[in-house]
XYZ file of C-alpha atoms in Angstrom:
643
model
C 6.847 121.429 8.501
C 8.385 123.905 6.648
C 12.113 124.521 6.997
C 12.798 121.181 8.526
C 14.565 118.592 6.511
C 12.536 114.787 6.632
C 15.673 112.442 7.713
C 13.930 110.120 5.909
C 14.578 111.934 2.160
C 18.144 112.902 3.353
C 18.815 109.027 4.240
C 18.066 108.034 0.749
C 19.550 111.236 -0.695
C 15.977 112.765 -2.197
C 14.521 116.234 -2.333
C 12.324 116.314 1.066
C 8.995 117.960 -0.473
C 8.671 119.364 3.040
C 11.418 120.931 3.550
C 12.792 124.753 3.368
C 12.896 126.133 -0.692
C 14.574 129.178 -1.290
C 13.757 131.795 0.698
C 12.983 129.689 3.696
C 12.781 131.979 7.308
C 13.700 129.021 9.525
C 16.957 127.648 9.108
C 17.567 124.106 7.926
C 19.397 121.621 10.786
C 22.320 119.871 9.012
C 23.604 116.086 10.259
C 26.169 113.896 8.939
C 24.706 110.401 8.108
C 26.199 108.034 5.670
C 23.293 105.497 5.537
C 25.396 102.801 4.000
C 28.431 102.827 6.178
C 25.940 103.094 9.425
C 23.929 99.754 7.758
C 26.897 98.124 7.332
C 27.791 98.854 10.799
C 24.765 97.582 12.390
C 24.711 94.592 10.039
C 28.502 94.101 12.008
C 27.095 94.684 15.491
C 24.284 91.894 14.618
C 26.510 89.041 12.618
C 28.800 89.640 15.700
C 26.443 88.645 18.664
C 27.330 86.179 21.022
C 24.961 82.659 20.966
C 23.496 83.539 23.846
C 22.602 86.818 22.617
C 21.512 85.344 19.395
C 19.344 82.343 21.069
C 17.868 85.448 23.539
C 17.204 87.687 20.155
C 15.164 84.500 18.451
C 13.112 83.633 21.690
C 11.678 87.560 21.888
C 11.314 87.296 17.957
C 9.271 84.008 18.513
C 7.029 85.408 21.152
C 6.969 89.291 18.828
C 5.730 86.729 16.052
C 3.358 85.006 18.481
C 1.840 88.008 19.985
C 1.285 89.682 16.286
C -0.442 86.924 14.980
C -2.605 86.187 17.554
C -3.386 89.762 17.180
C -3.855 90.054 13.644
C -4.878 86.428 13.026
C -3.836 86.644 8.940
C -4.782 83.075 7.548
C -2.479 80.629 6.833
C -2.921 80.000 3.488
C -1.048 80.908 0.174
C -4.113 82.262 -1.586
C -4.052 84.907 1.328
C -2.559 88.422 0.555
C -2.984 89.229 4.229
C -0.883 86.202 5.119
C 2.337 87.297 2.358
C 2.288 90.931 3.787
C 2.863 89.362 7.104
C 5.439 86.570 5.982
C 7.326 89.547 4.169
C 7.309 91.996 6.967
C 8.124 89.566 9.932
C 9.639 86.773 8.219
C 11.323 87.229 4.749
C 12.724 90.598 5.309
C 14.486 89.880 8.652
C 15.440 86.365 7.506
C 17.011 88.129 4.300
C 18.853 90.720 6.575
C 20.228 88.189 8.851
C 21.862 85.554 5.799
C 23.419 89.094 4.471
C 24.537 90.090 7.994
C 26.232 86.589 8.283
C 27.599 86.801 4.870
C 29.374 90.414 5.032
C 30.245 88.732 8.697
C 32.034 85.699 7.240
C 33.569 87.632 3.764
C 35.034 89.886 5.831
C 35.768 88.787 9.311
C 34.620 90.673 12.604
C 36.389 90.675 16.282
C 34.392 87.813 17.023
C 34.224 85.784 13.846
C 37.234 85.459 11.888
C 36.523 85.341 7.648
C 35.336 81.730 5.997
C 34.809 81.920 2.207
C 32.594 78.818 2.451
C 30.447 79.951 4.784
C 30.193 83.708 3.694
C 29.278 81.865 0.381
C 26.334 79.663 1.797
C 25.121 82.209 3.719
C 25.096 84.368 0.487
C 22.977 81.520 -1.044
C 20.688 81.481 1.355
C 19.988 85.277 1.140
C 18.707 84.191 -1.621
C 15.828 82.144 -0.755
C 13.470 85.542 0.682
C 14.144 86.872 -2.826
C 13.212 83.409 -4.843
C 9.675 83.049 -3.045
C 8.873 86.755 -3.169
C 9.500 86.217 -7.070
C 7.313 83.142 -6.993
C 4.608 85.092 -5.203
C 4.939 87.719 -7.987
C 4.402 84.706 -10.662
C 1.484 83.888 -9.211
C 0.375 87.073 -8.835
C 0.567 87.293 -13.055
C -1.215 83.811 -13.514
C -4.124 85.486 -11.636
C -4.307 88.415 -14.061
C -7.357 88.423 -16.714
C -5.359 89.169 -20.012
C -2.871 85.849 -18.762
C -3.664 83.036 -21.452
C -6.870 81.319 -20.818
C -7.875 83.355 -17.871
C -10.758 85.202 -19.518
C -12.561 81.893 -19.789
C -11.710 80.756 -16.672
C -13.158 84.148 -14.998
C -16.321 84.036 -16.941
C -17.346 80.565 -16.034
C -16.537 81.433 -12.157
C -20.738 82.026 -11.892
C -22.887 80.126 -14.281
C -25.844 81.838 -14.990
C -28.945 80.269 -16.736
C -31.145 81.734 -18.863
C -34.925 81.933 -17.251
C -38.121 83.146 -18.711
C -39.472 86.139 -16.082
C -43.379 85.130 -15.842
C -42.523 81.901 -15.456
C -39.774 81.698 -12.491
C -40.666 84.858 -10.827
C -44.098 84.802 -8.567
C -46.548 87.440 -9.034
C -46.093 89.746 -5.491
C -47.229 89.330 -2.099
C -47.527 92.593 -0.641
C -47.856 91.350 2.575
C -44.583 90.189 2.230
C -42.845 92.639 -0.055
C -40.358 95.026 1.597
C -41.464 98.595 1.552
C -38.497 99.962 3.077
C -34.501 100.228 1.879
C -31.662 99.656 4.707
C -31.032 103.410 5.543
C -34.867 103.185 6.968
C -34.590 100.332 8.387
C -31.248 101.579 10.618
C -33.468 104.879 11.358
C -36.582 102.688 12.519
C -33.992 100.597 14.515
C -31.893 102.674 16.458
C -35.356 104.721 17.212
C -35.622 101.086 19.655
C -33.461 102.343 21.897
C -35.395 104.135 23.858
C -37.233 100.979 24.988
C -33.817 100.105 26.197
C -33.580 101.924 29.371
C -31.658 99.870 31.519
C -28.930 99.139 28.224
C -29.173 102.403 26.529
C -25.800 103.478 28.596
C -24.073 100.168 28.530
C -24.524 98.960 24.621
C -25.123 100.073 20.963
C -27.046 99.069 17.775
C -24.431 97.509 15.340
C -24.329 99.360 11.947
C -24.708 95.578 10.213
C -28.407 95.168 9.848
C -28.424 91.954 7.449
C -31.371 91.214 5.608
C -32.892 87.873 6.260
C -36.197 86.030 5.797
C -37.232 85.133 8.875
C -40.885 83.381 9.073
C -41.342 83.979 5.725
C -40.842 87.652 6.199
C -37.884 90.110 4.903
C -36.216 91.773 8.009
C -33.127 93.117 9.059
C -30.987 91.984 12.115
C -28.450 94.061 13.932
C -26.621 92.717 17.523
C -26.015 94.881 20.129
C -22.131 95.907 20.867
C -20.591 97.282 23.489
C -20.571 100.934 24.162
C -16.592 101.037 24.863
C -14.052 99.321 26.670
C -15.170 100.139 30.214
C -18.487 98.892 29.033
C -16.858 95.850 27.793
C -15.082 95.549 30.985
C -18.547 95.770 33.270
C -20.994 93.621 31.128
C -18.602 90.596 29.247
C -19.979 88.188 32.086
C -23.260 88.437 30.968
C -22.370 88.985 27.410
C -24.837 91.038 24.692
C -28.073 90.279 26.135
C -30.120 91.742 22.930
C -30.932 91.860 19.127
C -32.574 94.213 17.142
C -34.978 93.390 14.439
C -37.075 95.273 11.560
C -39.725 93.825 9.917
C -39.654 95.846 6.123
C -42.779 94.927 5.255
C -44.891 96.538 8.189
C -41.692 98.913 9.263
C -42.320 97.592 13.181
C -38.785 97.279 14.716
C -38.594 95.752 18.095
C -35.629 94.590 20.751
C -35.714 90.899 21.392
C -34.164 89.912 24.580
C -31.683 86.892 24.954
C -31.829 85.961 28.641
C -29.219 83.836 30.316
C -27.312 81.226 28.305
C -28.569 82.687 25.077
C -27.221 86.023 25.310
C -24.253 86.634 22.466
C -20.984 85.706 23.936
C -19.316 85.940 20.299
C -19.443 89.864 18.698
C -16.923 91.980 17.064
C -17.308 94.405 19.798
C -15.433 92.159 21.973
C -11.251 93.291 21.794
C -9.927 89.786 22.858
C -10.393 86.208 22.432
C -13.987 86.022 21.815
C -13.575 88.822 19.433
C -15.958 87.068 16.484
C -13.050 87.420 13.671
C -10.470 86.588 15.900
C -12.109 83.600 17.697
C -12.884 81.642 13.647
C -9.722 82.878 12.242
C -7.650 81.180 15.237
C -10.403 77.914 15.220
C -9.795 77.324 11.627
C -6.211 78.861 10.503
C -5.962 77.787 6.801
C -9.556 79.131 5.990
C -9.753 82.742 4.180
C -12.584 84.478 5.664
C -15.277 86.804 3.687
C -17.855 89.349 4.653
C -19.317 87.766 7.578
C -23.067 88.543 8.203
C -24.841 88.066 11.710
C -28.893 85.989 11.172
C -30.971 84.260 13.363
C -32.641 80.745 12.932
C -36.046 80.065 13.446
C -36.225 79.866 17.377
C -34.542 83.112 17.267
C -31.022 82.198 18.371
C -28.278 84.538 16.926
C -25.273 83.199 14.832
C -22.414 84.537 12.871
C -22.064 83.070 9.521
C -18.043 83.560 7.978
C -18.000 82.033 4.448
C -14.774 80.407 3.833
C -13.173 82.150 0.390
C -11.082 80.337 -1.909
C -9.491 81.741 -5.587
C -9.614 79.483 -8.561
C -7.173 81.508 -11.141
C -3.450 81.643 -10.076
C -2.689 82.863 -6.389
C -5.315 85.574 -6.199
C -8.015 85.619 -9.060
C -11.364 83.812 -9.812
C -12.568 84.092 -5.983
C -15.433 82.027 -5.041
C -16.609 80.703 -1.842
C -15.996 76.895 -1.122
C -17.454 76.208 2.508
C -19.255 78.372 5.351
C -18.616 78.124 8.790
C -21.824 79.212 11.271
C -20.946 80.363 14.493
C -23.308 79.901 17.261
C -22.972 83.919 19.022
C -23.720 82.295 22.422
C -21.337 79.210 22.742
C -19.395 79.675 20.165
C -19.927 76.180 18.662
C -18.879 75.823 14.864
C -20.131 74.276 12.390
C -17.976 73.596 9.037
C -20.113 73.162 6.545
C -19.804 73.024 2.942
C -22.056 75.314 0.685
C -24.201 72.822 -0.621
C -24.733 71.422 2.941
C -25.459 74.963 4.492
C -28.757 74.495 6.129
C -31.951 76.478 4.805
C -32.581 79.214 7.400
C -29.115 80.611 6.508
C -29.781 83.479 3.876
C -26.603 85.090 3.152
C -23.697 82.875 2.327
C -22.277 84.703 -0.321
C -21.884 88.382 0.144
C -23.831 90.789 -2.565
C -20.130 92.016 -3.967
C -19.200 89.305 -4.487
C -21.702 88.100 -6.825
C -21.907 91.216 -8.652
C -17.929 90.695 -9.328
C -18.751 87.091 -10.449
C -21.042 88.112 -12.921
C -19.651 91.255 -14.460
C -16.734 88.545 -15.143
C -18.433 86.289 -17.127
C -20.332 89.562 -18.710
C -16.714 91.061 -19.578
C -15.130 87.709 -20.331
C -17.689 85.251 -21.894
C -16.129 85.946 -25.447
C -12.202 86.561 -24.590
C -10.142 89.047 -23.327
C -9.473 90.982 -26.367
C -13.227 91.813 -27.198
C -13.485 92.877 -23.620
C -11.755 96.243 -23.930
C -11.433 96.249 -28.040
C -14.521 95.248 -29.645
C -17.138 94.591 -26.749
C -19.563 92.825 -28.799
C -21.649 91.086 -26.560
C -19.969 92.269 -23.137
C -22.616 93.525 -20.709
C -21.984 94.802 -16.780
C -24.568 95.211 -13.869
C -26.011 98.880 -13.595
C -24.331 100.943 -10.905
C -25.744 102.809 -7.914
C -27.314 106.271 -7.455
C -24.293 107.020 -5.337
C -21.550 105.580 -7.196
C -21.626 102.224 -5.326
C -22.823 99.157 -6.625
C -26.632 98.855 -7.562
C -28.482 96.184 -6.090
C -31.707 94.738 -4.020
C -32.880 91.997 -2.326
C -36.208 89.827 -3.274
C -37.306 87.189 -1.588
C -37.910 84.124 -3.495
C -38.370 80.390 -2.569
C -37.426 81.213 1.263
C -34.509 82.580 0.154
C -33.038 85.732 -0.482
C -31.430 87.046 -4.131
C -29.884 89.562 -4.829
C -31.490 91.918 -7.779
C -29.292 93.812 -10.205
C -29.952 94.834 -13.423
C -27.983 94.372 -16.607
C -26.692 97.093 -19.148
C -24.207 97.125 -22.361
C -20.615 97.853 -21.519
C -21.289 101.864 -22.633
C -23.298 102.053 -19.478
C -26.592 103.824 -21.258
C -29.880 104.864 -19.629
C -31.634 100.824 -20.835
C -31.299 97.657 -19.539
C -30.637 94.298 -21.156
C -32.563 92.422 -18.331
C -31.542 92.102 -14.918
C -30.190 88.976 -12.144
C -31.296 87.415 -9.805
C -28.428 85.191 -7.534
C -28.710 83.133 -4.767
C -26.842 84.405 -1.881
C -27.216 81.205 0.223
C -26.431 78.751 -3.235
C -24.945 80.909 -5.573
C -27.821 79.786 -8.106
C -27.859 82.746 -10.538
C -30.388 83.386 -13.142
C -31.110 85.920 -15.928
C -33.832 87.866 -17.344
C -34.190 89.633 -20.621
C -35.909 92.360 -20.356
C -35.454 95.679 -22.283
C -36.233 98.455 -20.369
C -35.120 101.409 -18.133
C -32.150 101.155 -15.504
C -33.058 102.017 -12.126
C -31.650 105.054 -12.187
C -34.027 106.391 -14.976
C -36.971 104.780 -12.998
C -35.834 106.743 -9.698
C -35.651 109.434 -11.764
C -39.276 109.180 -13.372
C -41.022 108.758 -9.587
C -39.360 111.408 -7.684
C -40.529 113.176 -11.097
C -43.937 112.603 -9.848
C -43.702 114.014 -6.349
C -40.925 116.633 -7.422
C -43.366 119.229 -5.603
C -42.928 117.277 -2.456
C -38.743 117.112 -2.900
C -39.524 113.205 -2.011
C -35.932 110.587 -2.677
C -36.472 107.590 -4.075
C -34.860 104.240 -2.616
C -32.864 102.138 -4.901
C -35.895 100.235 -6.568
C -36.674 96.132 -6.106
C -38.218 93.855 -8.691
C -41.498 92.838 -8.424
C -44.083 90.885 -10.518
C -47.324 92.258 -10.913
C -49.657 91.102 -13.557
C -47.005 89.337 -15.271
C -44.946 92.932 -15.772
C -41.835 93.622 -14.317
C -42.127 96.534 -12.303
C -39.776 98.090 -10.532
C -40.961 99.257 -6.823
C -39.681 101.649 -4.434
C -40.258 104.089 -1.614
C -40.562 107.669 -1.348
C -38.610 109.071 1.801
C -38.557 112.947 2.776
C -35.091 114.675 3.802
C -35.788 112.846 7.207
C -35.586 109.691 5.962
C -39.451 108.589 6.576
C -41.246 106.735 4.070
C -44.090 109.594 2.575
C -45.639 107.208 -0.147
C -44.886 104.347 -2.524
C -44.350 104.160 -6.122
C -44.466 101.429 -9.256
C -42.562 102.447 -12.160
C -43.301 99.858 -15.460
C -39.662 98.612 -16.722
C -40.621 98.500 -20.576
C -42.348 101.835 -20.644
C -40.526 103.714 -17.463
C -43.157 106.637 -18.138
C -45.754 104.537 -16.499
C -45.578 105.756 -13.036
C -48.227 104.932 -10.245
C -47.787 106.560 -6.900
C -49.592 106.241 -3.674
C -49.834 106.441 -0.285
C -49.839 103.155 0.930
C -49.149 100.214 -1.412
C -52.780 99.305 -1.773
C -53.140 102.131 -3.578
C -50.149 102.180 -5.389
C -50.926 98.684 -6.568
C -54.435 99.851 -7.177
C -53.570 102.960 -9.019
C -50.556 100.873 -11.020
C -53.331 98.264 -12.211
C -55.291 100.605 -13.657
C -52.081 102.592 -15.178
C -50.823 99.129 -17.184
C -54.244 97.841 -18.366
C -55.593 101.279 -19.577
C -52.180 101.097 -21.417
C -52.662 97.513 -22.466
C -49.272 96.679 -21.264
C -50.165 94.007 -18.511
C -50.051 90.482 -20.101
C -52.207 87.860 -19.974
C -52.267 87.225 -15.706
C -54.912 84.250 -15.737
C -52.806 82.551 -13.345
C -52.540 85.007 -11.261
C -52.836 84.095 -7.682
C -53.805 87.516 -6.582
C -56.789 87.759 -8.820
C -60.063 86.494 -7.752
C -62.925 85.780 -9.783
C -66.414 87.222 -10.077
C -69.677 86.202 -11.893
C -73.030 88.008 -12.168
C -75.061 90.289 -14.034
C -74.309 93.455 -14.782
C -76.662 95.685 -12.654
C -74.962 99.176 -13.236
C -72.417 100.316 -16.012
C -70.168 103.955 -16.263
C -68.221 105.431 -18.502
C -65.388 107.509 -17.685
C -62.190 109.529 -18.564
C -59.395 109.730 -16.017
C -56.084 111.529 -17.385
C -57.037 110.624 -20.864
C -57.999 106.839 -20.299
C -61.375 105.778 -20.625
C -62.984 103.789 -17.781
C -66.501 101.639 -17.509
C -67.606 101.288 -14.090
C -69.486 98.074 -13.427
C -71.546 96.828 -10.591
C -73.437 93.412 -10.139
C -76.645 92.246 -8.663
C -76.140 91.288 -4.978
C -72.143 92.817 -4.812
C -71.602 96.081 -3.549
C -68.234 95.983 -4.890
C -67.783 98.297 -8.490
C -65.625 97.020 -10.679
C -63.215 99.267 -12.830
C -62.342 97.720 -16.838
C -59.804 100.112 -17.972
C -59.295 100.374 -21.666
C -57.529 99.613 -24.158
C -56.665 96.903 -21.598
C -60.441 95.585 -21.416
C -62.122 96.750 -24.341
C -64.592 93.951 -24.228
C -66.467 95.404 -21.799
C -67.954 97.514 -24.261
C -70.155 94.621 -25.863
C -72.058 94.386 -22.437
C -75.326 96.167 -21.103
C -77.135 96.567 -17.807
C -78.813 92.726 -17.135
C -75.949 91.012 -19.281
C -73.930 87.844 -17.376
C -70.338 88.628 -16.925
C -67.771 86.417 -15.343
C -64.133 87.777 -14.978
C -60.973 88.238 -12.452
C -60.420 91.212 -10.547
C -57.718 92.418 -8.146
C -59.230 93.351 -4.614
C -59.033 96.933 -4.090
C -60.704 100.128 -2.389
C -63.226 101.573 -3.449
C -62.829 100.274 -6.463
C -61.762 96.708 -7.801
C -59.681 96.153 -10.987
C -60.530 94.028 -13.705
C -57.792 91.988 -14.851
C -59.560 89.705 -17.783
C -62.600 88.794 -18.840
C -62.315 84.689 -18.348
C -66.197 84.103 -19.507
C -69.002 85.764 -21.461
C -73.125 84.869 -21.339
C -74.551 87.994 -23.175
C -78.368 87.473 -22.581
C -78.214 83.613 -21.381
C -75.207 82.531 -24.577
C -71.864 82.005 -23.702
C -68.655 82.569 -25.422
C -66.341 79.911 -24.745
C -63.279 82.129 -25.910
C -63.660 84.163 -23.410
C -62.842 86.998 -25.265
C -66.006 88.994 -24.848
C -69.454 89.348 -26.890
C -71.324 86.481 -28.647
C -70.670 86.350 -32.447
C -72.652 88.397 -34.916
C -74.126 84.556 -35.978
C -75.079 83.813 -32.226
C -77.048 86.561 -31.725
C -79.324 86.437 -35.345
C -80.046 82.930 -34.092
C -81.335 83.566 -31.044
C -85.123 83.685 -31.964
C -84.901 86.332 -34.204
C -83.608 88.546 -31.128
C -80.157 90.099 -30.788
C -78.306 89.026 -28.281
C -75.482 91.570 -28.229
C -76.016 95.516 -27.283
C -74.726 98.132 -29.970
C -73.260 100.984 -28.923
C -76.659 102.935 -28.689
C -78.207 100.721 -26.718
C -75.621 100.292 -24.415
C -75.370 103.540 -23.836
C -79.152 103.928 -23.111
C -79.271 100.980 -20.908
C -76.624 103.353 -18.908
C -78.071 106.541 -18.999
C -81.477 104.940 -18.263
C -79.745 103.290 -15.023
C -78.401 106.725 -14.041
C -82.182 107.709 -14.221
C -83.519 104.744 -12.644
């Protein structure tokens, strides 16, 4: 561009930063052009317009303004900065130009229109009225700021969050249920469908949405087909989208389901006119503000769009929130306008992961003014970020629904955590956890430390329950993006690292990690643990990587039983032919020991539970003692190894 002049910088009379310096080899065009005078003119040649000309000019503005908002389909609503960018451009501004077209018309008379103060002054008046509601926009613009008075409070209550004790609220884990894989594998295992697509592989393609849903009590991901291009479009809109895609992230199987006939999706945002799935809602309901839409399926499998309906609580554009959702059947396109409490169960996602995280870093930054926000900060905590500089976050599954997971860190952003969230996308229901402990990144950080032979990346982690100790649980992907193993990183004590290649043995090999450590807690009511009774009919010792182990076996089980210390140092008060009773985690080939639930040491039994008849039990047992020393038990063992 150099050594032409912009007409654009010479019409305002500014430098063109494009143009020729000194020294330039191409010469510089020069034109005359007085930008005022030629305004003026054409503000003449447009106050001077006949009435047919001016009724003719308003019916091709009408149908301009029809056409672009059918196209763009802003909202009609006030809370709407997509709706005052279009007022402004197609309404204020060319309503403004006209009343000062009339009034220059009317001041100082034209061929066709001979001067009127009166007139020139109403019209002047009117000019006027563009300028007074832009202003008013730019009020409420400043009432939705944070630092306006009483704002901060109003932003921090936006998402109430309730304080919730983490063994209590939060399940120990399913793993037949818990999601092994992050999104990026579940688009890889996805589009990898296609090929059982032969006969649409030419005509359609896997949307990029893939939203995570439960669906039968599973965590999956669902992405729609869309049309491969317009000709595409043009050849298959009859028939409409006649698939799905889904991924199941617990046993990574990804399949196409079929729609046939009446159920295939109609509805999509692949489609460029009226059924275009934005388009087609916006137009159906014109005063609702539309959010991140997400596509799900209920639980006969038919596909639907669901749009929550956004709405701001703080001046014209602050304190957003969602009010109502409206579900979109992607085959008939029947609505239903529902508000949030009456969204129906099977709907997962109402309000969109950003969202939430925006809610609650408000009430984080805000709970205690605006001031100590940015000056003091006492108190003021934010979620943790991403890896990749994007916002950090999971999904659990949890009563049929799905939360979102973040954790929670002071406003300096260190390498701990607080505790962490958990919000209810369908409800909004928010609830927090304190726990001190290490961010996600740090945990990332600490498995891929464990496999940094292999070069494996860790996937942002999710939160799990196992034993009663938050644990932090992610998968280990190679540069292809396949999952190579599994690991469990302890949040209190991120140096506790188990890693696997399946999650049985992760879980297996994690077990053993916390209760050699003694940093599992009391998991009685675990659901996962079974319990076992019998007599002791073998018993090891072992070190692995530093811990000691004692190897148990019983009479009639071919199980053998691992008690990891310090976790389970009672075991050490029982011999070969000593009654045991305890609760174990199933595993292979060896079973953990969680707690020892009930004692009998030679027929007497210790009601604690805590291991070992008392020193006084065992001198009244007929003069015999009842508990084994350390000698002995360690000559009942090495005379079993001999045996």
């Amino acid at each position: 561009m150099a050594g032409n002049q912009n007409p654009f910088f010479t019409m305002f009379g500014m430098d063109d930063p494009f143009g020729a310096g000194e020294g330039s080899q191409q010469a510089t065009p020069h034109v005359e052009f007085n930008a005022t005078e030629d305004f003026h003119q054409l503000k003449d040649k447009f106050a001077s317009m006949s009435k047919k000309a001016l009724v003719a000019l308003v019916i091709v503005a009408v149908i301009v303004l029809a056409a672009a908002y059918w196209w763009f389909h802003p909202p009609i609503n006030i809370h709407s900065v997509d709706t005052w960018m279009f007022v402004a451009v197609f309404i204020l501004l060319p309503t403004f130009l006209f009343f000062r077209a009339k009034t220059r018309a009317y001041k100082n008379g034209t061929s066709k229109v001979s001067s009127n103060a009166g007139k020139a002054k109403a019209f002047k008046v009117l000019s006027f009225v563009p300028v007074v509601v832009f202003a008013l926009v730019l009020v409420g613009t400043l009432m939705s700021v944070s630092f306006f008075p009483g704002n901060a409070q109003k932003y921090a209550s936006v998402l109430q969050t309730t304080d919730m004790e983490f063994t209590q609220d939060i399940q120990e884990v399913d793993y037949n249920e818990i999601p092994v894989i992050d999104r990026e594998s579940a688009v890889l295992l996805g589009n990898r469908t296609m090929g059982a697509m032969s006969d649409l592989v030419s005509q359609f393609e896997i949307s990029p949405l893939y939203s995570q849903i439960n669906y039968q009590d599973h965590p999956v991901r669902v992405s729609p087909l869309v049309y491969a291009d317009l000709f595409k479009w043009l050849q298959n809109r009859e028939q409409g989208i006649p698939a799905y895609v889904i991924v199941d992230m617990t046993s990574q199987d990804a399949q196409v389901v079929r729609l046939e006939g009446d159920k295939a999706i109609k509805y999509s945002e692949s489609e460029p006119l009226a059924r275009n799935i934005d388009r087609y809602v916006q137009l159906k309901y014109p005063f609702y503000m539309f959010g991140e839409k997400s596509f799900e399926i209920d639980d006969e499998g038919n596909a639907w769009w669901i749009c929550p309906v956004r709405d701001f609580t703080i001046g014209l554009f602050g304190g957003e929130t969602v009010s109502r959702a409206v579900l979109v059947n992607a085959s008939t396109g029947e609505c239903q306008d529902l508000d949030v409490s009456e969204v129906p169960e099977w709907v997962d996602r109402v309000y969109p992961a950003n969202l939430l995280i925006q809610q609650y870093n408000w009430s984080g930054k805000y709970k205690d003014g605006w001031i100590n926000s940015w000056l003091g900060q006492n108190g003021v905590v934010q979620t943790t970020p991403g890896t990749d500089g994007t916002l950090g976050y999971n999904y659990i599954a949890k009563d049929d629904d799905v939360w979102m997971y973040t954790g929670v860190t002071s406003a300096t952003g260190d390498n701990s955590i607080v505790g962490f969230v958990l919000v209810n996308q369908r409800t909004s229901e928010s609830h927090f956890y304190s726990v001190a402990g290490a961010t996600e990144d740090s945990a990332i950080q600490s498995a891929e430390g464990q496999v940094q032979n292999l070069r494996y990346q860790a996937t942002f982690p999710i939160l799990i329950n196992v034993s009663n100790t938050p644990t932090y649980f992610m998968a280990l992907k190679d540069d292809a993006g396949l999952v190579k193993k599994y690991a469990m990183v302890d949040i209190r004590s991120y140096q506790n690292v188990a890693v696997g290649d399946t999650v049985a043995d992760t879980q297996k090999a994690y077990m053993s990690l916390i209760a050699a450590n003694g940093s599992g807690e009391d998991s009685a009511s675990s659901d996962s643990a079974i319990e076992a009774s019998g007599t002791i009919k073998t018993i090891a010792q072992a070190v692995i990587e530093g811990n000691s182990h004692f190897y148990v076996t019983l009479d009639g089980d071919s199980r053998i039983y691992d008690f990891a210390l310090p976790g389970m140092l009672n075991v050490v008060s029982y011999a070969v032919g000593d009654t045991i009773t305890f609760r174990y985690i199933e595993g292979d080939p060896t079973s953990v020991a969680q707690e020892i639930v009930e004692t009998a040491v030679n027929g007497t039994q210790d009601s604690s539970g805590q291991g070992g008849s008392s020193a006084s039990d065992a001198e009244d047992k007929d003069g015999s003692d009842g508990s084994a020393s350390g000698e002995e038990s360690a000559s009942g063992q090495s005379e079993e190894k001999a045996a």
